[in-house]
Short mmCIF file of C-alpha atoms in Angstrom, two decimals:
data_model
loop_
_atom_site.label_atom_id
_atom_site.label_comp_id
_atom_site.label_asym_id
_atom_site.label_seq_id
_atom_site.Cartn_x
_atom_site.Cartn_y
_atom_site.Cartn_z
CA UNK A 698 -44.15 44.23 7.11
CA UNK A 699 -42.86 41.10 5.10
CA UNK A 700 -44.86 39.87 1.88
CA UNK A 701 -44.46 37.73 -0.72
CA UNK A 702 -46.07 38.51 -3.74
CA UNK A 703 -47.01 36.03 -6.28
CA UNK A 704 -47.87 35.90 -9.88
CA UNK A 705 -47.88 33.29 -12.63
CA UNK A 706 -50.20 30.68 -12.87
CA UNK A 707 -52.88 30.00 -14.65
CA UNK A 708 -54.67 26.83 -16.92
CA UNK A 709 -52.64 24.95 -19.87
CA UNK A 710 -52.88 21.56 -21.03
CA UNK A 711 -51.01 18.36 -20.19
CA UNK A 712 -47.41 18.53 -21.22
CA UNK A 713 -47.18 22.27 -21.26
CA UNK A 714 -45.31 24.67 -18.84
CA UNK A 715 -46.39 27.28 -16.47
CA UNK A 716 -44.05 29.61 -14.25
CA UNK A 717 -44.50 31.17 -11.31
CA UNK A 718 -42.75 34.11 -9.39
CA UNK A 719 -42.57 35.51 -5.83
CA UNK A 720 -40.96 38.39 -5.27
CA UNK A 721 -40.93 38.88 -1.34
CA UNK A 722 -40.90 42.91 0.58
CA UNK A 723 -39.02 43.75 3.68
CA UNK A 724 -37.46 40.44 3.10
CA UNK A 725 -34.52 39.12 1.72
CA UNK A 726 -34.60 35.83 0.34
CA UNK A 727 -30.69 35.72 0.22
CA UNK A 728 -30.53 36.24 3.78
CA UNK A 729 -33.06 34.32 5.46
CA UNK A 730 -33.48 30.41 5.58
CA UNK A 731 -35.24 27.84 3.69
CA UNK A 732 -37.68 29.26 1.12
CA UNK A 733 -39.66 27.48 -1.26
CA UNK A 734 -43.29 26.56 -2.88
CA UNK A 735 -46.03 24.51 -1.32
CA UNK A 736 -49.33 23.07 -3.24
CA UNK A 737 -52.81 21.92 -2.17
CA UNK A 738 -54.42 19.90 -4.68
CA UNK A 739 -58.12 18.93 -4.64
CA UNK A 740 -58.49 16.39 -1.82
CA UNK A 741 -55.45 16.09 -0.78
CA UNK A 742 -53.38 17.73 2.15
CA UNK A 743 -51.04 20.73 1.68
CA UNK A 744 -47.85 19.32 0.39
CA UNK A 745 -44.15 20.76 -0.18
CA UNK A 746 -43.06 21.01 -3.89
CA UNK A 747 -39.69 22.31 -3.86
CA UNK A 748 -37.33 24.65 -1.71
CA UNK A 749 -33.85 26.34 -1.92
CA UNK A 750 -31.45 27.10 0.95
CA UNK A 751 -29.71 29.90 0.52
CA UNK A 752 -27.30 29.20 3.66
CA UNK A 753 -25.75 26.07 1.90
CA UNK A 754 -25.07 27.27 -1.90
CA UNK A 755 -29.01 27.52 -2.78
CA UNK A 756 -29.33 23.62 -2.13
CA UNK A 757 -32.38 22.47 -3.43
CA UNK A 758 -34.71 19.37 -2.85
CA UNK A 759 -38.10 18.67 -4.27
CA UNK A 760 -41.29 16.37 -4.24
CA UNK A 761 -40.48 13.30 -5.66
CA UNK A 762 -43.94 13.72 -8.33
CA UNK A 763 -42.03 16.32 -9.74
CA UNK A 764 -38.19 15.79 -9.94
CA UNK A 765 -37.28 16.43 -13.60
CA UNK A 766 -39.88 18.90 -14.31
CA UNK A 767 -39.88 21.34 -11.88
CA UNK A 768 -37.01 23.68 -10.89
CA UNK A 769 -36.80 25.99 -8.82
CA UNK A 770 -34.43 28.90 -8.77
CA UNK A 771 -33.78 32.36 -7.01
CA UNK A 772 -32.70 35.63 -8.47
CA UNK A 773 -30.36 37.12 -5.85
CA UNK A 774 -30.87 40.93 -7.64
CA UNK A 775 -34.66 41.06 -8.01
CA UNK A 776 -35.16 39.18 -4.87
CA UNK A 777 -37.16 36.94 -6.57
CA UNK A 778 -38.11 33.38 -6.25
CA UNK A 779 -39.22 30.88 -9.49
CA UNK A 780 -40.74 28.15 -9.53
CA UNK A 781 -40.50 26.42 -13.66
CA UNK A 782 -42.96 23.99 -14.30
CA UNK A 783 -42.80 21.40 -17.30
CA UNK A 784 -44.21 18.83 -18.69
CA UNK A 785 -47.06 19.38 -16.85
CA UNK A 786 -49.71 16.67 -15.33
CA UNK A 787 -53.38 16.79 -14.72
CA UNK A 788 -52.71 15.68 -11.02
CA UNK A 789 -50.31 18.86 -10.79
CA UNK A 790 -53.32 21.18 -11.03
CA UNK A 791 -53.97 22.99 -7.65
CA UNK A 792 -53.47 26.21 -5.39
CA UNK A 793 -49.60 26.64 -5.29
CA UNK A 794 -47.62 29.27 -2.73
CA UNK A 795 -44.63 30.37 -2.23
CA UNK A 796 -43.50 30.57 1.13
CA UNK A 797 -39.81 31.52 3.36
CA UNK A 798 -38.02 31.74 6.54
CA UNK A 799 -38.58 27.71 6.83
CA UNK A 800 -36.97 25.59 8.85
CA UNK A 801 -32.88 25.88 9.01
CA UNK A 802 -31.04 23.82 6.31
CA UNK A 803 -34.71 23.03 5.07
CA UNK A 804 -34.24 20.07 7.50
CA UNK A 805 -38.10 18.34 7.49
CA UNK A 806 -39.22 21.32 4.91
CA UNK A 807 -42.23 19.14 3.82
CA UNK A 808 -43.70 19.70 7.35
CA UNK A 809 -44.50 23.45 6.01
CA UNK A 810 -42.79 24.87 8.87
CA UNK A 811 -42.61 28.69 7.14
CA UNK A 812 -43.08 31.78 8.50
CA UNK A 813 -44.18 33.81 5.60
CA UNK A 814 -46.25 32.68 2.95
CA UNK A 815 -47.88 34.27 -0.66
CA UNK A 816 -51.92 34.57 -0.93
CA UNK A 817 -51.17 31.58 -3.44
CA UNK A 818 -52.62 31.21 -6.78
CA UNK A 819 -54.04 28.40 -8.92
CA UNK A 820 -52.63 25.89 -11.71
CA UNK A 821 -54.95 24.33 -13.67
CA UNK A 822 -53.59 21.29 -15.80
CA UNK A 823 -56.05 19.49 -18.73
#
């Protein structure tokens, strides 16, 4: 069955970088539709960082909070999604996950419309 495993994380302080990985099983990220990584921050609602569309030349789009210092990417051999994170902010801190199969051409991807999604994993910013 399909999983996404993810790893990375983890606590630094304000202005420093974290990365995060999900590598995805009986799933190919190349194939399927919009994939991408989510967040839920303390208090506030699960909301969509960034995503990549592998149907239209890995488009991507992210949150505005975090054009510039995110960037997502996807590595076609490892079948293995990144998500880069600099110049980090307190507010960035949260549970983040990756997720795929979203909705086609990402069209409304902040609605979290994915199939498959990681156990997630937490970013702590200070």
């Amino acid at each position: 069955h399909v999983q996404l495993v993810e790893s990375g994380g983890g606590s630094v302080q304000a202005g420093g970088s974290l990365s995060l990985s999900c590598a995805a099983t009986e799933y190919n990220f190349r194939h399927g539709s919009c994939i991408g990584w989510f967040r839920q921050t303390t208090g506030k609602e699960r909301e969509g960082v960034a995503v990549i569309d592998p149907s239209l030349v890995y488009t991507t789009s992210y949150h505005d909070s975090v054009k510039g210092r995110f960037t997502i990417s996807q590595d076609v051999a490892t079948n293995t999604m990144y998500l880069q994170m600099n110049s980090l902010k307190p507010e960035d801190s949260g549970m983040y996950y990756c997720a795929s199969e979203g909705p086609k051409y990402c069209d409304s991807w902040k609605d979290g419309m994915f199939v498959y999604w990681c156990q997630g994993t937490q970013v702590t910013v200070s």
